[in-house]
Amino acid sequence: MSFGTGGLFINESVAVARLHVRGEDWDSTAVAAQQGGAFPVRKASSARRSIREIVNRLRQLSADELALFIEGERSEQAALLWLAACRAYRFIDEFAVEVLNERFLSLRTDLTYDDFDTFMAAKAEWSSKLAGLSSTTRAKLRAVLFRLMREAGILSLDDRILGAMLSRRVLIMIHAGNPDELQFFPGAERQLRGI
């Protein structure tokens, strides 16, 4: 549940991704990012934590996805970071599929903190780790997830689930890799008809 740090970090993620040398391990990239000041914050501990989070997400992308992420449009970068977050965190993956996509398909596009709390409570019944989270930690995770969704273009500022508008390149890449991952993007399957 370490996704409780920041948001999508689009600009910072691009800077870190550009430091990554294909074929090298991501730990080396994290060190280079810290030494190079890729994440400008006052506290070194905040920078380390944020870089660790960014690297954890970026390592989820394939070489082709990473190349598109570095050179892509802002909306493509946001979509690929959302994809990476869903891959990195089972909780976000399941929330995207079981809550966002299901609500969107049933035309219930409003999303509230209560929806998150209900989902968290249901998952906590099966996970002692989730059950043991404090109310403060749950509130922080909820706030960060809503921020991630807004920054990824999944959720509007007034908390409405937005239909996916993936670029052709991102859509084809996800579909070719694992078509089931299109469920991370509400309504993305309908875009396939247009290809």
C-alpha positions as a LaTeX table, in Angstrom:
\begin{tabular}{lrrr}
\hline
Residue & $x$ (\AA) & $y$ (\AA) & $z$ (\AA) \\
\hline
Met1 & 0.00 & 0.00 & 0.00 \\
Ser2 & 2.96 & 2.30 & $-0.52$ \\
Phe3 & 1.06 & 4.16 & $-3.22$ \\
Gly4 & 0.21 & 6.61 & $-0.42$ \\
Thr5 & 2.99 & 8.89 & $-1.65$ \\
Gly6 & 2.02 & 11.81 & $-3.88$ \\
Gly7 & 0.19 & 11.56 & $-7.16$ \\
Leu8 & 1.12 & 10.39 & $-10.65$ \\
Phe9 & 4.37 & 12.42 & $-10.69$ \\
Ile10 & 4.22 & 12.79 & $-14.48$ \\
Asn11 & 7.09 & 15.26 & $-14.94$ \\
Glu12 & 9.26 & 13.57 & $-12.34$ \\
Ser13 & 8.53 & 10.14 & $-13.83$ \\
Val14 & 9.59 & 11.31 & $-17.29$ \\
Ala15 & 12.85 & 12.66 & $-15.80$ \\
Val16 & 13.53 & 9.36 & $-14.04$ \\
Ala17 & 12.56 & 7.30 & $-17.11$ \\
Arg18 & 15.04 & 9.27 & $-19.23$ \\
Leu19 & 17.81 & 8.28 & $-16.82$ \\
His20 & 17.06 & 4.58 & $-17.21$ \\
Val21 & 19.52 & 2.70 & $-19.38$ \\
Arg22 & 17.88 & $-0.20$ & $-21.17$ \\
Gly23 & 19.15 & $-3.48$ & $-19.79$ \\
Glu24 & 20.29 & $-2.03$ & $-16.47$ \\
Asp25 & 18.43 & $-2.59$ & $-13.24$ \\
Trp26 & 16.02 & $-0.01$ & $-11.92$ \\
Asp27 & 17.88 & 0.30 & $-8.62$ \\
Ser28 & 20.74 & 1.93 & $-10.53$ \\
Thr29 & 18.24 & 4.31 & $-12.07$ \\
Ala30 & 16.92 & 5.21 & $-8.62$ \\
Val31 & 20.45 & 6.01 & $-7.42$ \\
Ala32 & 21.13 & 8.13 & $-10.51$ \\
Ala33 & 17.84 & 9.98 & $-9.99$ \\
Gln34 & 18.71 & 10.75 & $-6.37$ \\
Gln35 & 22.22 & 11.86 & $-7.19$ \\
Gly36 & 21.09 & 13.92 & $-10.16$ \\
Gly37 & 18.32 & 15.67 & $-8.26$ \\
Ala38 & 15.58 & 14.40 & $-10.59$ \\
Phe39 & 13.06 & 15.04 & $-7.84$ \\
Pro40 & 13.43 & 18.60 & $-6.52$ \\
Val41 & 12.25 & 18.63 & $-2.90$ \\
Arg42 & 13.82 & 20.05 & 0.20 \\
Lys43 & 14.02 & 16.87 & 2.23 \\
Ala44 & 16.25 & 14.04 & 1.02 \\
Ser45 & 13.96 & 11.48 & 2.68 \\
Ser46 & 10.97 & 12.79 & 0.68 \\
Ala47 & 12.98 & 12.58 & $-2.53$ \\
Arg48 & 14.07 & 9.00 & $-1.76$ \\
Arg49 & 10.51 & 7.93 & $-0.96$ \\
Ser50 & 9.10 & 9.57 & $-4.10$ \\
Ile51 & 11.84 & 8.21 & $-6.36$ \\
Arg52 & 11.31 & 4.73 & $-4.92$ \\
Glu53 & 7.59 & 5.03 & $-5.73$ \\
Ile54 & 8.25 & 6.32 & $-9.26$ \\
Val55 & 10.76 & 3.53 & $-9.98$ \\
Asn56 & 8.33 & 0.94 & $-8.59$ \\
Arg57 & 5.74 & 2.09 & $-11.11$ \\
Leu58 & 8.06 & 2.59 & $-14.10$ \\
Arg59 & 9.56 & $-0.87$ & $-13.75$ \\
Gln60 & 6.06 & $-2.23$ & $-14.51$ \\
Leu61 & 6.21 & $-0.90$ & $-18.08$ \\
Ser62 & 7.64 & $-2.88$ & $-20.97$ \\
Ala63 & 10.51 & $-1.42$ & $-23.00$ \\
Asp64 & 8.06 & $-0.33$ & $-25.73$ \\
Glu65 & 5.67 & 1.20 & $-23.20$ \\
Leu66 & 8.55 & 3.02 & $-21.54$ \\
Ala67 & 9.74 & 4.42 & $-24.89$ \\
Leu68 & 6.22 & 5.68 & $-25.64$ \\
Phe69 & 5.99 & 7.10 & $-22.13$ \\
Ile70 & 9.17 & 9.15 & $-22.61$ \\
Glu71 & 8.25 & 10.48 & $-26.05$ \\
Gly72 & 4.45 & 10.49 & $-25.81$ \\
Glu73 & 1.89 & 13.21 & $-25.33$ \\
Arg74 & 0.92 & 14.23 & $-21.83$ \\
Ser75 & $-2.34$ & 12.23 & $-21.98$ \\
Glu76 & $-0.40$ & 9.15 & $-23.08$ \\
Gln77 & 2.05 & 9.60 & $-20.22$ \\
Ala78 & $-0.81$ & 9.89 & $-17.73$ \\
Ala79 & $-2.49$ & 6.75 & $-19.13$ \\
Leu80 & 0.74 & 4.75 & $-18.99$ \\
Leu81 & 1.42 & 5.84 & $-15.41$ \\
Trp82 & $-2.11$ & 4.80 & $-14.44$ \\
Leu83 & $-1.49$ & 1.45 & $-16.15$ \\
Ala84 & 1.80 & 1.11 & $-14.24$ \\
Ala85 & 0.10 & 1.95 & $-10.92$ \\
Cys86 & $-2.58$ & $-0.67$ & $-11.58$ \\
Arg87 & 0.10 & $-3.24$ & $-12.33$ \\
Ala88 & 2.17 & $-2.28$ & $-9.29$ \\
Tyr89 & $-0.68$ & $-2.37$ & $-6.78$ \\
Arg90 & $-3.28$ & $-5.11$ & $-6.70$ \\
Phe91 & $-5.56$ & $-2.86$ & $-4.65$ \\
Ile92 & $-5.60$ & $-0.18$ & $-7.39$ \\
Asp93 & $-6.01$ & $-2.86$ & $-10.07$ \\
Glu94 & $-9.05$ & $-4.31$ & $-8.33$ \\
Phe95 & $-10.52$ & $-0.89$ & $-7.54$ \\
Ala96 & $-10.21$ & 0.11 & $-11.21$ \\
Val97 & $-11.90$ & $-3.06$ & $-12.45$ \\
Glu98 & $-14.44$ & $-3.74$ & $-9.69$ \\
Val99 & $-15.49$ & $-0.18$ & $-8.90$ \\
Leu100 & $-14.55$ & 2.26 & $-11.68$ \\
Asn101 & $-15.20$ & 0.08 & $-14.70$ \\
Glu102 & $-18.29$ & $-1.60$ & $-13.24$ \\
Arg103 & $-19.86$ & 1.69 & $-12.20$ \\
Phe104 & $-19.10$ & 3.24 & $-15.57$ \\
Leu105 & $-20.62$ & 0.33 & $-17.47$ \\
Ser106 & $-23.77$ & 0.51 & $-15.34$ \\
Leu107 & $-24.00$ & 4.28 & $-16.02$ \\
Arg108 & $-23.37$ & 5.22 & $-12.37$ \\
Thr109 & $-20.53$ & 7.62 & $-12.96$ \\
Asp110 & $-20.51$ & 9.40 & $-9.60$ \\
Leu111 & $-17.77$ & 8.24 & $-7.23$ \\
Thr112 & $-17.64$ & 9.09 & $-3.55$ \\
Tyr113 & $-15.33$ & 8.47 & $-0.64$ \\
Asp114 & $-18.04$ & 6.12 & 0.63 \\
Asp115 & $-17.50$ & 3.95 & $-2.47$ \\
Phe116 & $-13.81$ & 3.71 & $-1.58$ \\
Asp117 & $-14.59$ & 2.98 & 2.07 \\
Thr118 & $-17.04$ & 0.22 & 1.12 \\
Phe119 & $-14.50$ & $-1.34$ & $-1.24$ \\
Met120 & $-11.75$ & $-1.10$ & 1.39 \\
Ala121 & $-13.98$ & $-2.70$ & 4.04 \\
Ala122 & $-14.86$ & $-5.58$ & 1.70 \\
Lys123 & $-11.18$ & $-6.20$ & 0.90 \\
Ala124 & $-10.19$ & $-5.90$ & 4.57 \\
Glu125 & $-12.42$ & $-8.89$ & 5.35 \\
Trp126 & $-9.97$ & $-11.03$ & 3.36 \\
Ser127 & $-6.72$ & $-9.28$ & 4.24 \\
Ser128 & $-5.35$ & $-8.86$ & 7.74 \\
Lys129 & $-2.92$ & $-6.25$ & 6.37 \\
Leu130 & $-5.79$ & $-4.07$ & 5.14 \\
Ala131 & $-7.82$ & $-4.75$ & 8.26 \\
Gly132 & $-4.93$ & $-3.51$ & 10.38 \\
Leu133 & $-4.66$ & $-0.11$ & 8.68 \\
Ser134 & $-5.45$ & 2.86 & 10.88 \\
Ser135 & $-8.28$ & 5.21 & 9.92 \\
Thr136 & $-5.65$ & 7.90 & 9.23 \\
Thr137 & $-3.81$ & 5.64 & 6.79 \\
Arg138 & $-7.07$ & 4.66 & 5.09 \\
Ala139 & $-8.00$ & 8.32 & 4.68 \\
Lys140 & $-4.58$ & 9.09 & 3.22 \\
Leu141 & $-4.76$ & 6.18 & 0.77 \\
Arg142 & $-8.25$ & 7.28 & $-0.27$ \\
Ala143 & $-7.10$ & 10.86 & $-0.88$ \\
Val144 & $-4.06$ & 9.72 & $-2.86$ \\
Leu145 & $-6.07$ & 7.29 & $-5.00$ \\
Phe146 & $-8.61$ & 9.99 & $-5.85$ \\
Arg147 & $-5.72$ & 12.30 & $-6.75$ \\
Leu148 & $-4.17$ & 9.61 & $-8.96$ \\
Met149 & $-7.47$ & 9.08 & $-10.76$ \\
Arg150 & $-7.96$ & 12.81 & $-11.35$ \\
Glu151 & $-4.41$ & 13.27 & $-12.65$ \\
Ala152 & $-4.82$ & 10.23 & $-14.92$ \\
Gly153 & $-8.01$ & 11.64 & $-16.43$ \\
Ile154 & $-10.08$ & 8.79 & $-14.99$ \\
Leu155 & $-12.02$ & 11.03 & $-12.62$ \\
Ser156 & $-13.27$ & 14.59 & $-13.10$ \\
Leu157 & $-12.73$ & 17.35 & $-10.55$ \\
Asp158 & $-16.33$ & 16.85 & $-9.37$ \\
Asp159 & $-15.71$ & 13.09 & $-8.91$ \\
Arg160 & $-17.41$ & 11.74 & $-12.02$ \\
Ile161 & $-15.90$ & 8.69 & $-13.70$ \\
Leu162 & $-14.75$ & 9.70 & $-17.17$ \\
Gly163 & $-14.88$ & 7.42 & $-20.18$ \\
Ala164 & $-11.43$ & 6.49 & $-21.46$ \\
Met165 & $-10.05$ & 8.45 & $-24.37$ \\
Leu166 & $-6.84$ & 6.52 & $-24.94$ \\
Ser167 & $-4.66$ & 7.42 & $-27.89$ \\
Arg168 & $-4.52$ & 4.88 & $-30.67$ \\
Arg169 & $-0.90$ & 4.07 & $-29.75$ \\
Val170 & $-1.67$ & 3.41 & $-26.08$ \\
Leu171 & $-4.83$ & 1.47 & $-26.90$ \\
Ile172 & $-3.04$ & $-0.80$ & $-29.38$ \\
Met173 & $-0.09$ & $-1.31$ & $-27.01$ \\
Ile174 & $-2.28$ & $-2.33$ & $-24.08$ \\
His175 & $-4.49$ & $-4.53$ & $-26.25$ \\
Ala176 & $-1.47$ & $-6.30$ & $-27.74$ \\
Gly177 & 0.12 & $-6.86$ & $-24.33$ \\
Asn178 & $-2.86$ & $-7.86$ & $-22.20$ \\
Pro179 & $-6.36$ & $-6.93$ & $-23.40$ \\
Asp180 & $-7.77$ & $-7.48$ & $-19.90$ \\
Glu181 & $-5.84$ & $-4.41$ & $-18.74$ \\
Leu182 & $-8.13$ & $-2.21$ & $-20.79$ \\
Gln183 & $-10.55$ & $-2.66$ & $-17.86$ \\
Phe184 & $-8.32$ & $-0.29$ & $-15.86$ \\
Phe185 & $-9.70$ & 2.45 & $-18.13$ \\
Pro186 & $-13.50$ & 2.84 & $-17.86$ \\
Gly187 & $-15.17$ & 2.09 & $-21.17$ \\
Ala188 & $-11.89$ & 1.57 & $-23.09$ \\
Glu189 & $-13.15$ & $-1.62$ & $-24.70$ \\
Arg190 & $-15.58$ & 0.44 & $-26.78$ \\
Gln191 & $-12.63$ & 2.25 & $-28.35$ \\
Leu192 & $-11.42$ & $-1.01$ & $-29.87$ \\
Arg193 & $-14.32$ & $-0.99$ & $-32.29$ \\
Gly194 & $-12.88$ & 2.11 & $-33.92$ \\
Ile195 & $-9.50$ & 0.57 & $-34.74$ \\
\hline
\end{tabular}
